């Protein structure tokens, strides 16, 4: 095969390199192929030409098949993959295949959605089928009204495809690409002064290259309305918009709000709940420029968009933007990189921006815009009050005041929400009398109780001590884990408020696809007095008439082993509180707590995010935690904790000489040590310089890989750059 050319091909395997194959003709970079890989047939992506180098040409295997139903993947897409692979120190092939929709990861042809439109020719129009031929008549009638896709005709006649084929042969129909629709915008709201100022600043940045904006607007301040009016300008200019939102916010109501505003603009949604075919279709529509708007969860950040004009990341602080397995990427951070690559503006919106983004504002990398008022004329921020739970009588975790407030609200015909915080629950020991909590003597983390062993452990530095029999500060013997006893809350509420119509919303009651829709309709129809629920209820939903919010178990997020816990708790409670008093009813929020003096609650009562964020930033700076250092976690797990710890211990020793300007902390058992029969530990690398950390990781990873090859087969490891859960 003298005329063969050599190609580099990336395959979905946990190896750093790409592989050399031969082919009868050169293939452009980005071509999808099937190649032999060991004994199997694998999907590969051509990453460039290759030279056989030291390889024996006789042993280089040929490409088996070339898939050309789609053009080669665009260079800009492969560049983003290369960046993500380098930054997260993840194998290139695996990174590439993570970025592709599942359907394109298989070594086979894919079925593309048929987007052709069909219409009647003059001859077809003159010859309507007889009314007795129901199916043919229905298809003819639909086509007489407007050009249709096959997908639109199938519901009218299952045999639509055969009918069209016959008519095409007879010259009665024709088909082709749909005519480009002109841009149309539905009714807009008149912006208030603040919104106008923000829109002007953002609109001024369009078509001016890269810029990054933090839109910091309180709940209900009309951020979404600003996005919509900004998007209108981008879409009117014929460009595409990428909108990233947290998983939990991707509701039919939200999609409908975008779709209704831009009725002629094709919109696709991308998230992990789609079938492979649906996701492929949306991805390809974005890539081929057919979709004007792509709205999706974190995975949508990889969608190729040839005419990208704007990226919006809503609720930029949300943790669901970070992938917690495989390629551990942060979609917000990749979105900013991508905006830079495409030379377009990116808008990060939040009522409670992440400390990372605030630090980027401080450093001059992002510009901040603010919305400080609720957009809806009559809506006011709710009044937030604390209920001191120390030595207070309670029923199933509810204070008498809370029950009374629920009764009053029901009598006044207002809907209430009882919110149970389950976020970040890790049992920290606390004294019910003086408020002492189990802090680590060696670092600024909290010690977590491990009941089976009756030990307290630090998950940052590894400190370990027995559970004390009484409070070390005041001697009280009644010390217990924070955040218990909310299980039977619904039953208790039913007994205490016999007249109220209760609705529980959590993962269990919203498991099926349209469960949430039905529950939402009941809420909208005002068939509910008291909603009981977890985080699912906190986000983005506009319930209109929510008058009262009672928050239980917030304290468990107050003293957690994760240093980000308080930042998250503030964001969550702020969001929950934001559900109250949105329309014309002023809202009231009651937070039950054992620590009414805690700065977090005090700031929440004053609606003082800025003040609290400053306090947190100072704490992080003093402790040299992110965002005031760059961090990466090397995690290891094994059936037995001591094997994982020993692996990391050896690595620590081996990496120490490379670690100039890097602090290596640990190893320590992970927060949730045992998971699925395996025990986990972690080693933390920290540096004040992101670049230095990156450089260190490039040198460290090959050593980790070598050590893992020598270790027992049951040991697994992973690297998490910029971890969100520590
Ligand atoms: N200029 C305006 N005039 C009147 N009503 C407005 C205006 N802008 C937004 N609204 C209304 O105020 C409510 C909140 O607006 P929107 O959802 O855009 O705010 P948001 O900041 O995105 O809210 P969230 O904090 O829930 O994300 C919506 O009901 C919206 O229709
Ligand atoms: Zn510690």
XYZ file of C-alpha atoms and ligand atoms in Angstrom:
758
model
C 0.000 0.000 0.000
C 2.617 2.464 -1.140
C 0.244 5.355 -1.584
C -1.120 5.276 1.932
C -0.996 8.405 4.052
C -0.595 8.399 7.811
C -3.026 10.027 10.183
C -3.171 10.880 13.880
C -6.415 9.619 15.383
C -7.843 10.316 18.856
C -9.693 7.447 20.502
C -11.812 7.380 23.680
C -9.238 5.748 25.964
C -7.531 6.864 29.177
C -4.204 7.433 27.441
C -2.504 10.744 26.779
C -1.460 10.022 23.188
C -3.212 9.875 19.838
C -2.561 6.928 17.507
C -1.195 6.510 14.001
C -3.314 4.849 11.306
C -3.039 4.702 7.557
C -5.586 5.522 4.905
C -5.722 5.492 1.099
C -6.296 9.219 0.982
C -5.620 12.174 3.238
C -8.500 13.045 5.553
C -9.156 16.495 6.929
C -8.669 17.095 10.649
C -11.947 16.512 12.472
C -13.101 13.606 10.292
C -14.922 10.854 12.161
C -13.696 7.348 11.381
C -13.792 3.770 12.619
C -10.417 2.226 13.477
C -9.256 -1.111 14.859
C -8.168 -0.662 18.470
C -6.770 -3.816 19.992
C -9.352 -6.474 19.294
C -12.247 -4.044 18.875
C -13.556 -1.514 16.419
C -13.492 1.985 17.879
C -14.678 5.408 16.888
C -11.869 7.859 16.207
C -11.435 11.495 15.255
C -8.624 12.505 12.909
C -6.479 15.130 14.625
C -3.933 15.688 11.860
C -1.450 14.073 9.518
C 1.173 11.781 10.983
C 4.580 10.371 10.163
C 5.253 6.715 10.913
C 8.367 7.795 12.848
C 9.880 4.803 14.570
C 6.865 2.597 13.858
C 7.156 -0.324 11.488
C 4.954 0.741 8.529
C 3.842 -2.850 8.088
C 2.276 -2.801 11.534
C 0.322 0.434 11.103
C -3.304 -0.536 10.732
C -5.691 1.058 8.255
C -8.741 3.193 8.960
C -11.750 0.879 8.598
C -14.456 3.311 7.657
C -14.941 7.018 7.085
C -18.155 8.652 8.287
C -19.025 11.579 6.106
C -22.704 12.215 6.770
C -21.444 15.280 8.629
C -18.603 17.638 7.725
C -15.356 17.346 9.703
C -15.558 18.811 13.214
C -14.637 22.492 13.157
C -11.153 23.604 14.166
C -12.537 25.935 16.863
C -14.241 22.950 18.520
C -11.020 20.947 18.516
C -9.161 23.941 19.936
C -11.557 24.129 22.867
C -11.134 20.402 23.455
C -7.357 20.827 23.409
C -7.593 23.654 25.921
C -9.871 21.680 28.252
C -7.640 18.601 28.035
C -4.562 20.662 28.896
C -6.169 22.706 31.666
C -7.883 19.805 33.414
C -4.970 17.448 32.673
C -7.359 14.917 31.203
C -6.508 12.536 28.324
C -7.144 14.270 25.002
C -9.202 11.436 23.498
C -11.468 11.207 26.529
C -11.899 14.969 26.596
C -12.855 14.999 22.937
C -15.391 12.221 23.351
C -16.891 13.886 26.431
C -17.486 16.988 24.336
C -19.267 15.025 21.589
C -22.901 13.942 21.857
C -23.209 10.226 22.651
C -24.445 9.323 19.163
C -21.174 10.542 17.609
C -19.054 8.462 19.997
C -20.052 5.177 18.325
C -18.137 3.718 15.379
C -21.151 3.829 13.103
C -23.159 6.105 10.863
C -25.678 8.361 12.550
C -29.129 9.224 11.390
C -29.442 12.939 11.020
C -32.720 14.690 11.481
C -34.461 15.325 8.151
C -34.786 19.110 8.077
C -35.915 19.325 4.438
C -39.147 21.176 3.776
C -41.719 19.938 1.280
C -44.154 22.022 -0.706
C -46.643 21.581 -3.573
C -45.621 22.406 -7.125
C -48.226 24.253 -9.250
C -49.109 20.859 -10.757
C -49.577 19.363 -7.315
C -51.709 22.261 -6.180
C -54.096 21.733 -9.118
C -54.659 18.045 -8.377
C -56.013 17.545 -4.852
C -56.433 13.866 -4.013
C -60.041 12.722 -3.644
C -61.480 13.292 -0.159
C -61.960 9.527 0.254
C -58.164 9.075 0.352
C -57.957 10.432 3.868
C -54.180 10.202 4.387
C -53.235 11.682 1.052
C -55.819 14.385 1.421
C -54.492 15.353 4.875
C -50.907 15.583 3.588
C -52.022 17.611 0.570
C -54.028 19.957 2.768
C -51.101 20.562 5.124
C -48.769 21.275 2.199
C -51.345 23.568 0.597
C -51.218 25.658 3.791
C -47.430 25.871 4.137
C -44.142 24.074 3.493
C -43.689 21.238 6.027
C -41.010 18.831 7.211
C -41.629 15.102 7.062
C -41.711 15.081 10.862
C -44.638 17.513 10.783
C -46.550 15.354 8.268
C -46.115 11.972 9.973
C -48.723 12.611 12.676
C -51.256 13.314 9.898
C -50.386 10.213 7.913
C -47.993 7.478 9.044
C -47.207 6.697 5.400
C -46.317 10.360 4.616
C -42.836 9.382 3.482
C -44.165 6.973 0.807
C -46.758 9.503 -0.347
C -44.129 12.218 -0.785
C -41.873 9.831 -2.671
C -44.631 8.983 -5.124
C -45.604 12.618 -5.592
C -41.995 13.649 -6.084
C -41.737 11.158 -8.955
C -44.908 12.650 -10.447
C -43.631 16.200 -10.074
C -46.366 17.173 -7.638
C -44.076 18.147 -4.767
C -40.603 19.606 -4.380
C -38.256 19.763 -1.411
C -35.316 21.791 -0.165
C -33.805 23.780 2.674
C -36.334 25.929 4.515
C -36.296 29.575 3.606
C -34.458 31.607 6.262
C -37.033 33.219 8.513
C -36.805 36.864 9.217
C -36.224 37.787 12.841
C -39.299 38.592 14.906
C -39.549 39.681 18.553
C -42.585 39.134 20.779
C -43.875 41.781 23.200
C -41.112 43.302 25.349
C -41.367 44.904 28.790
C -40.482 48.558 29.185
C -37.203 48.480 31.098
C -36.722 50.446 34.286
C -33.814 52.884 34.585
C -31.343 50.377 36.004
C -32.186 47.770 33.415
C -31.731 50.334 30.653
C -28.302 51.309 31.919
C -27.257 47.664 32.040
C -28.650 46.896 28.599
C -26.874 49.887 27.102
C -23.533 48.815 28.538
C -23.962 45.251 27.272
C -25.327 46.246 23.873
C -22.336 48.555 23.474
C -20.075 45.539 23.906
C -21.692 43.537 21.090
C -19.543 43.201 17.997
C -16.636 44.727 19.961
C -14.728 41.513 20.555
C -14.335 39.711 23.858
C -15.582 41.146 27.117
C -16.716 39.463 30.339
C -19.520 40.914 32.443
C -20.852 40.021 35.830
C -24.517 40.981 35.990
C -25.142 41.145 39.711
C -28.880 41.651 40.198
C -31.005 40.808 43.216
C -33.696 38.127 42.859
C -36.537 39.359 40.691
C -34.595 42.380 39.443
C -35.282 41.514 35.824
C -32.001 39.950 34.724
C -33.799 37.569 32.372
C -35.599 40.468 30.706
C -32.215 42.100 30.117
C -30.810 38.899 28.583
C -33.822 38.691 26.279
C -33.513 42.243 25.022
C -29.778 41.846 24.537
C -30.310 38.569 22.680
C -32.783 40.283 20.378
C -29.995 42.457 19.015
C -27.671 39.516 18.473
C -30.347 37.415 16.766
C -31.487 40.327 14.614
C -27.905 40.571 13.359
C -28.132 36.928 12.254
C -25.896 35.576 15.027
C -26.376 32.754 17.504
C -26.722 32.894 21.294
C -25.610 30.254 23.786
C -27.446 30.309 27.141
C -26.179 28.088 29.951
C -28.388 27.483 32.963
C -28.318 25.187 36.005
C -29.925 21.771 35.600
C -32.735 22.521 37.999
C -33.763 25.722 36.186
C -34.309 24.065 32.837
C -38.095 24.027 33.136
C -40.715 24.157 30.373
C -41.751 27.568 31.758
C -38.286 28.973 31.187
C -37.956 27.554 27.676
C -41.381 28.908 26.844
C -40.333 32.377 27.960
C -37.461 32.367 25.439
C -39.467 30.696 22.679
C -42.384 33.113 23.035
C -40.093 36.115 22.815
C -38.469 34.934 19.566
C -41.254 33.067 17.787
C -39.426 32.646 14.463
C -36.012 31.753 15.842
C -35.256 28.019 15.974
C -34.351 27.165 19.568
C -32.767 23.960 20.790
C -32.331 22.731 24.328
C -29.475 20.460 25.318
C -29.244 18.523 28.562
C -28.482 15.056 29.844
C -32.150 14.000 29.939
C -32.475 13.845 26.138
C -32.333 10.685 24.072
C -29.163 10.231 22.013
C -31.068 11.120 18.846
C -32.592 14.296 20.288
C -29.274 15.465 21.599
C -27.526 14.781 18.305
C -30.227 16.688 16.419
C -29.911 19.749 18.682
C -26.127 19.657 18.561
C -26.082 19.428 14.780
C -28.664 22.219 14.460
C -26.376 24.448 16.496
C -23.313 23.404 14.541
C -24.947 23.847 11.146
C -26.138 27.295 12.160
C -29.839 26.384 11.937
C -30.532 27.064 15.603
C -30.464 30.690 16.638
C -30.635 29.946 20.355
C -29.038 27.042 22.180
C -30.158 26.765 25.820
C -28.653 24.052 27.901
C -26.949 22.729 30.987
C -23.166 22.490 31.358
C -22.671 20.002 28.505
C -24.064 22.546 26.013
C -20.901 24.635 26.375
C -19.206 22.367 23.828
C -21.806 22.825 21.049
C -20.089 24.200 17.920
C -21.763 27.478 16.905
C -20.393 28.999 13.704
C -22.115 32.370 14.145
C -21.806 32.746 17.896
C -22.490 36.336 18.962
C -23.131 36.132 22.708
C -22.887 33.754 25.668
C -25.086 34.062 28.762
C -24.437 32.008 31.913
C -27.366 32.408 34.276
C -26.947 31.673 38.015
C -23.234 31.565 37.373
C -22.541 30.594 41.003
C -24.485 27.335 40.681
C -22.503 24.187 41.459
C -24.121 22.145 38.698
C -21.864 23.917 36.182
C -18.997 21.836 37.492
C -18.832 18.250 36.294
C -17.956 15.933 39.154
C -16.655 12.911 37.252
C -14.535 12.092 34.230
C -13.515 15.395 32.674
C -14.102 17.642 35.703
C -14.729 20.847 33.782
C -16.430 24.018 34.900
C -18.848 25.143 32.197
C -18.801 28.772 33.358
C -15.036 28.930 33.090
C -15.035 27.203 29.699
C -17.766 29.608 28.567
C -15.503 32.546 29.375
C -12.621 30.887 27.515
C -14.923 30.227 24.605
C -16.182 33.805 24.460
C -12.551 34.865 24.289
C -11.858 32.402 21.492
C -14.888 33.577 19.511
C -14.260 37.246 20.375
C -17.758 37.825 21.748
C -19.133 39.116 25.066
C -20.067 36.736 27.869
C -22.566 37.723 30.571
C -22.492 35.912 33.920
C -25.665 36.592 35.873
C -26.410 36.011 39.554
C -28.025 37.447 42.641
C -25.202 35.964 44.679
C -22.086 35.829 42.503
C -19.405 33.283 43.333
C -16.362 34.567 45.202
C -14.389 33.454 42.149
C -16.276 35.851 39.896
C -16.114 38.665 42.441
C -12.349 38.187 42.609
C -12.255 38.392 38.818
C -14.131 41.687 39.010
C -11.637 42.939 41.570
C -8.744 41.903 39.343
C -10.288 43.795 36.431
C -10.953 40.681 34.337
C -14.746 40.992 34.526
C -16.787 44.176 34.652
C -19.682 44.317 37.093
C -23.151 45.671 36.365
C -25.816 45.922 39.020
C -29.557 45.693 39.396
C -30.491 46.660 42.930
C -34.272 46.853 42.704
C -37.056 44.449 41.975
C -38.308 44.959 38.452
C -41.981 44.491 39.116
C -43.263 47.865 40.350
C -45.005 46.696 43.514
C -42.646 43.880 44.516
C -40.475 44.445 47.584
C -37.780 42.327 49.132
C -39.193 40.126 51.881
C -38.725 40.732 55.556
C -36.312 38.114 56.932
C -36.662 37.136 60.613
C -34.789 34.638 62.744
C -36.408 32.262 65.208
C -34.028 31.464 68.036
C -34.335 27.710 68.539
C -32.092 27.404 71.595
C -34.008 25.635 74.333
C -37.235 26.019 72.432
C -40.133 23.617 72.352
C -40.586 22.146 68.909
C -42.677 19.585 67.114
C -40.851 17.588 64.436
C -38.409 20.431 64.119
C -41.030 23.184 63.808
C -41.159 26.049 66.309
C -44.568 27.139 67.599
C -44.050 30.578 65.971
C -43.536 28.949 62.579
C -46.731 26.914 62.875
C -48.619 30.009 63.951
C -47.276 31.999 60.993
C -48.334 29.201 58.632
C -51.838 29.265 60.106
C -52.089 33.028 59.738
C -50.919 32.897 56.132
C -53.433 30.179 55.310
C -56.254 32.203 56.837
C -55.178 35.187 54.742
C -55.300 32.988 51.648
C -51.560 33.161 51.013
C -49.421 30.284 49.828
C -46.489 29.304 52.076
C -43.325 27.305 51.599
C -41.655 25.148 54.219
C -38.128 24.717 52.976
C -35.878 21.962 54.304
C -32.216 22.415 53.632
C -30.436 19.210 52.714
C -27.501 20.769 50.967
C -23.998 19.887 52.015
C -25.126 17.812 54.940
C -22.148 16.406 56.786
C -22.532 15.843 60.479
C -20.580 18.390 62.484
C -20.764 18.121 66.245
C -22.289 21.023 68.180
C -23.157 21.912 71.741
C -26.850 22.663 72.254
C -26.030 25.024 75.089
C -23.082 27.296 74.258
C -22.961 26.838 70.482
C -19.472 25.249 70.397
C -18.734 23.320 67.198
C -16.022 20.798 66.421
C -13.315 22.849 64.681
C -9.985 21.470 63.544
C -7.078 22.583 65.750
C -4.764 22.615 62.721
C -6.660 24.304 59.935
C -9.795 26.341 59.390
C -12.041 23.354 58.588
C -14.681 21.675 60.729
C -14.222 18.162 62.034
C -16.791 15.652 60.821
C -18.191 12.792 62.901
C -17.661 9.270 61.707
C -20.116 7.339 63.809
C -19.049 3.742 63.180
C -15.554 4.519 64.503
C -16.708 7.291 66.883
C -13.993 9.595 65.547
C -13.862 13.239 64.548
C -11.869 13.853 61.388
C -10.569 16.816 59.447
C -11.036 16.365 55.730
C -8.557 18.999 54.807
C -5.435 18.128 56.785
C -6.252 14.664 58.094
C -6.375 15.405 61.869
C -8.240 12.680 63.718
C -9.521 12.526 67.325
C -12.058 10.580 69.397
C -15.569 12.027 69.829
C -15.574 13.914 73.156
C -18.087 12.925 75.847
C -19.007 16.522 76.650
C -18.580 20.034 75.278
C -14.891 21.043 75.608
C -15.969 24.661 76.195
C -18.813 24.455 78.738
C -18.923 20.827 79.854
C -22.513 20.254 78.676
C -23.017 16.588 77.860
C -25.788 17.249 75.341
C -23.686 17.592 72.201
C -25.041 16.234 68.950
C -24.733 16.393 65.173
C -26.382 19.398 63.556
C -29.407 19.061 61.346
C -31.513 16.114 62.349
C -35.176 15.245 62.438
C -37.029 16.519 59.361
C -38.163 13.149 58.068
C -41.691 13.164 59.343
C -42.257 16.831 58.744
C -44.974 16.405 56.145
C -47.009 14.149 58.424
C -46.540 16.512 61.334
C -47.705 19.471 59.244
C -50.792 17.581 58.149
C -51.670 17.007 61.793
C -50.980 20.591 62.828
C -52.692 22.267 59.877
C -55.615 19.952 59.170
C -57.340 22.422 56.858
C -54.343 23.271 54.708
C -53.777 21.693 51.303
C -50.196 20.378 51.375
C -47.949 19.636 48.450
C -44.558 18.010 48.832
C -41.964 18.634 46.153
C -38.656 16.787 46.213
C -36.741 14.268 44.150
C -39.283 11.570 44.976
C -42.390 13.441 43.897
C -40.795 14.783 40.694
C -39.075 11.682 39.419
C -40.993 11.321 36.171
C -40.690 13.676 33.254
C -44.010 15.511 33.578
C -44.464 15.216 37.349
C -43.057 18.658 37.820
C -45.390 20.095 35.174
C -48.446 18.756 36.930
C -47.317 19.999 40.328
C -46.533 23.382 38.820
C -50.010 23.603 37.340
C -51.559 22.920 40.719
C -49.484 25.718 42.204
C -50.451 28.111 39.420
C -54.111 27.210 39.876
C -53.760 28.142 43.562
C -54.779 24.686 44.699
C -52.038 24.630 47.313
C -51.691 26.299 50.723
C -48.397 24.909 51.936
C -45.538 23.691 49.782
C -43.025 21.443 51.488
C -39.772 20.901 49.718
C -36.027 20.869 49.304
C -33.592 22.756 47.025
C -35.728 21.876 44.001
C -38.081 24.620 45.077
C -35.453 27.254 45.613
C -34.578 28.070 42.058
C -35.962 30.275 39.355
C -39.640 29.411 39.652
C -41.949 32.341 39.921
C -44.795 31.255 42.159
C -46.466 34.613 42.188
C -48.302 34.603 45.458
C -45.826 33.094 47.893
C -46.389 34.999 51.123
C -44.398 33.100 53.721
C -41.250 30.988 53.681
C -40.190 28.943 56.709
C -36.638 27.591 56.566
C -35.613 24.509 58.538
C -32.226 22.916 58.999
C -30.276 25.842 57.596
C -27.728 25.459 60.392
C -26.369 22.232 58.979
C -24.814 24.272 56.191
C -23.332 26.741 58.646
C -20.625 24.589 60.137
C -19.521 22.246 57.448
C -16.235 20.675 56.560
C -16.307 22.272 53.106
C -14.963 25.815 53.162
C -17.468 26.838 50.496
C -20.450 25.773 52.608
C -21.334 29.221 53.964
C -21.021 30.845 50.542
C -23.451 28.230 49.176
C -25.815 28.497 52.128
C -26.096 32.255 51.703
C -26.810 31.852 47.985
C -29.394 29.166 48.661
C -31.222 31.023 51.430
C -31.138 34.222 49.417
C -32.722 32.354 46.535
C -35.366 30.749 48.745
C -36.145 34.106 50.322
C -36.359 35.537 46.823
C -39.391 33.335 46.187
C -41.359 35.382 48.704
C -43.077 38.640 47.950
C -42.547 38.656 44.230
C -45.855 39.924 42.955
C -48.052 42.280 44.917
C -47.848 40.507 48.282
C -44.987 41.524 50.542
C -43.214 38.365 51.688
C -41.999 37.135 55.039
C -39.163 34.697 55.683
C -38.650 32.868 58.993
C -35.365 31.082 59.551
C -35.158 28.683 62.477
C -31.669 28.638 63.937
C -29.564 27.919 66.971
C -27.134 30.674 65.932
C -29.208 33.825 65.450
C -26.079 35.948 65.888
C -24.159 34.280 63.082
C -22.915 36.888 60.547
C -24.515 34.922 57.724
C -28.022 35.251 59.140
C -27.417 38.822 60.197
C -26.369 39.709 56.644
C -29.349 37.855 55.231
C -31.743 39.871 57.405
C -30.184 43.085 56.101
C -30.144 41.764 52.488
C -26.457 42.546 52.646
C -24.785 40.220 50.175
C -21.903 42.642 49.591
C -21.002 42.849 53.253
C -21.133 39.110 53.745
C -19.189 38.410 50.565
C -16.483 40.781 51.831
C -16.320 38.910 55.151
C -16.019 35.584 53.344
C -13.379 36.958 50.994
C -11.311 38.147 53.958
C -11.585 34.726 55.610
C -10.498 32.997 52.423
C -7.649 35.398 51.940
C -6.428 34.847 55.495
C -6.669 31.056 55.150
C -5.290 31.186 51.603
C -8.217 29.255 50.216
C -9.634 29.709 46.687
C -10.137 32.111 45.004
C -7.027 33.458 46.756
C -5.095 30.371 45.804
C -5.412 27.890 42.961
C -6.193 24.381 44.021
C -6.208 20.905 42.532
C -7.200 17.711 44.315
C -5.699 14.344 43.622
C -8.248 11.781 44.733
C -7.635 8.098 45.206
C -9.974 5.323 46.197
C -9.578 1.658 47.023
C -11.572 -1.005 48.872
C -9.452 -0.138 51.906
C -8.714 3.426 53.017
C -5.155 2.637 54.031
C -4.243 1.637 50.455
C -5.577 4.918 49.094
C -3.744 6.833 51.830
C -0.490 4.924 51.218
C -0.678 5.621 47.481
C -1.082 9.339 48.124
C 1.605 9.329 50.814
C 4.139 7.881 48.397
C 3.139 10.392 45.751
C 3.468 13.244 48.163
C 7.023 12.227 48.795
C 7.808 11.783 45.105
C 6.233 15.104 44.118
C 7.734 17.204 46.902
C 10.927 17.981 44.898
C 8.842 19.329 41.980
C 6.607 21.421 44.183
C 8.338 24.757 44.069
C 5.821 27.388 45.122
C 3.230 24.652 45.633
C 1.871 23.626 48.987
C 0.960 19.960 49.255
C -1.671 19.376 51.941
C -2.705 15.946 53.190
C -3.359 13.202 52.336
C -6.646 13.092 54.226
C -9.722 10.879 54.060
C -12.380 12.434 51.815
C -15.492 14.046 53.283
C -17.599 11.043 52.369
C -14.923 8.470 53.005
C -16.931 5.401 52.109
C -18.836 5.347 48.886
C -20.120 2.269 47.106
C -17.829 -0.095 48.978
C -14.736 1.944 48.300
C -12.839 4.299 50.551
C -11.569 7.616 49.361
C -8.733 9.937 50.266
C -7.314 13.078 48.764
C -4.167 15.128 48.429
C -4.462 18.862 47.856
C -2.080 20.998 45.759
C -2.317 24.711 46.391
C -0.492 27.693 44.958
C -0.925 31.442 44.802
C -0.063 31.212 41.110
C -2.402 29.414 38.725
C 0.380 29.168 36.163
C 2.772 27.602 38.597
C 0.137 25.078 39.661
C -0.551 24.230 36.013
C 3.137 23.753 35.346
C 3.490 21.549 38.413
C 0.498 19.419 37.381
C 1.958 18.833 33.909
C 5.031 17.361 35.556
C 3.134 15.565 38.305
C 0.505 13.751 36.228
C 2.950 11.436 34.383
C 4.354 10.456 37.795
C 0.883 9.770 39.142
C 0.159 7.606 36.111
C 3.393 5.689 36.574
C 2.685 5.184 40.276
C -0.841 3.988 39.492
C 0.534 1.396 37.079
C 2.713 0.052 39.857
C -0.095 0.125 42.432
C -2.701 -2.555 42.993
C -5.304 -2.903 40.238
C -8.084 -2.048 42.642
C -6.737 1.469 43.159
C -8.347 4.289 41.186
C -7.360 7.935 41.014
C -8.572 11.186 39.518
C -7.451 14.771 39.347
C -9.828 17.665 39.977
C -8.558 21.100 38.943
C -10.433 23.965 40.632
C -12.495 21.487 42.707
C -15.859 22.751 43.893
C -16.303 20.070 46.505
C -13.420 19.613 48.890
N -39.055 46.282 33.232
C -39.966 45.492 33.800
N -41.209 45.951 34.072
C -42.121 45.167 34.671
N -41.910 43.894 35.039
C -40.694 43.373 34.802
C -39.663 44.141 34.171
N -38.563 43.359 34.066
C -38.887 42.159 34.600
N -40.176 42.166 35.046
C -40.900 41.071 35.705
O -40.315 40.873 36.989
C -40.220 39.486 37.295
C -38.786 39.120 37.522
O -38.063 39.333 36.327
P -36.949 38.331 35.809
O -37.433 36.943 35.871
O -36.454 38.853 34.507
O -35.890 38.609 36.953
P -34.592 37.797 37.338
O -33.661 38.786 37.924
O -34.124 37.028 36.161
O -35.194 36.861 38.444
P -34.524 35.634 39.233
O -33.872 36.249 40.413
O -35.694 34.808 39.593
O -33.573 34.974 38.299
C -40.833 38.745 36.122
O -42.148 38.448 36.430
C -40.744 39.750 34.986
O -41.755 39.555 34.032
Zn -7.492 20.347 59.786
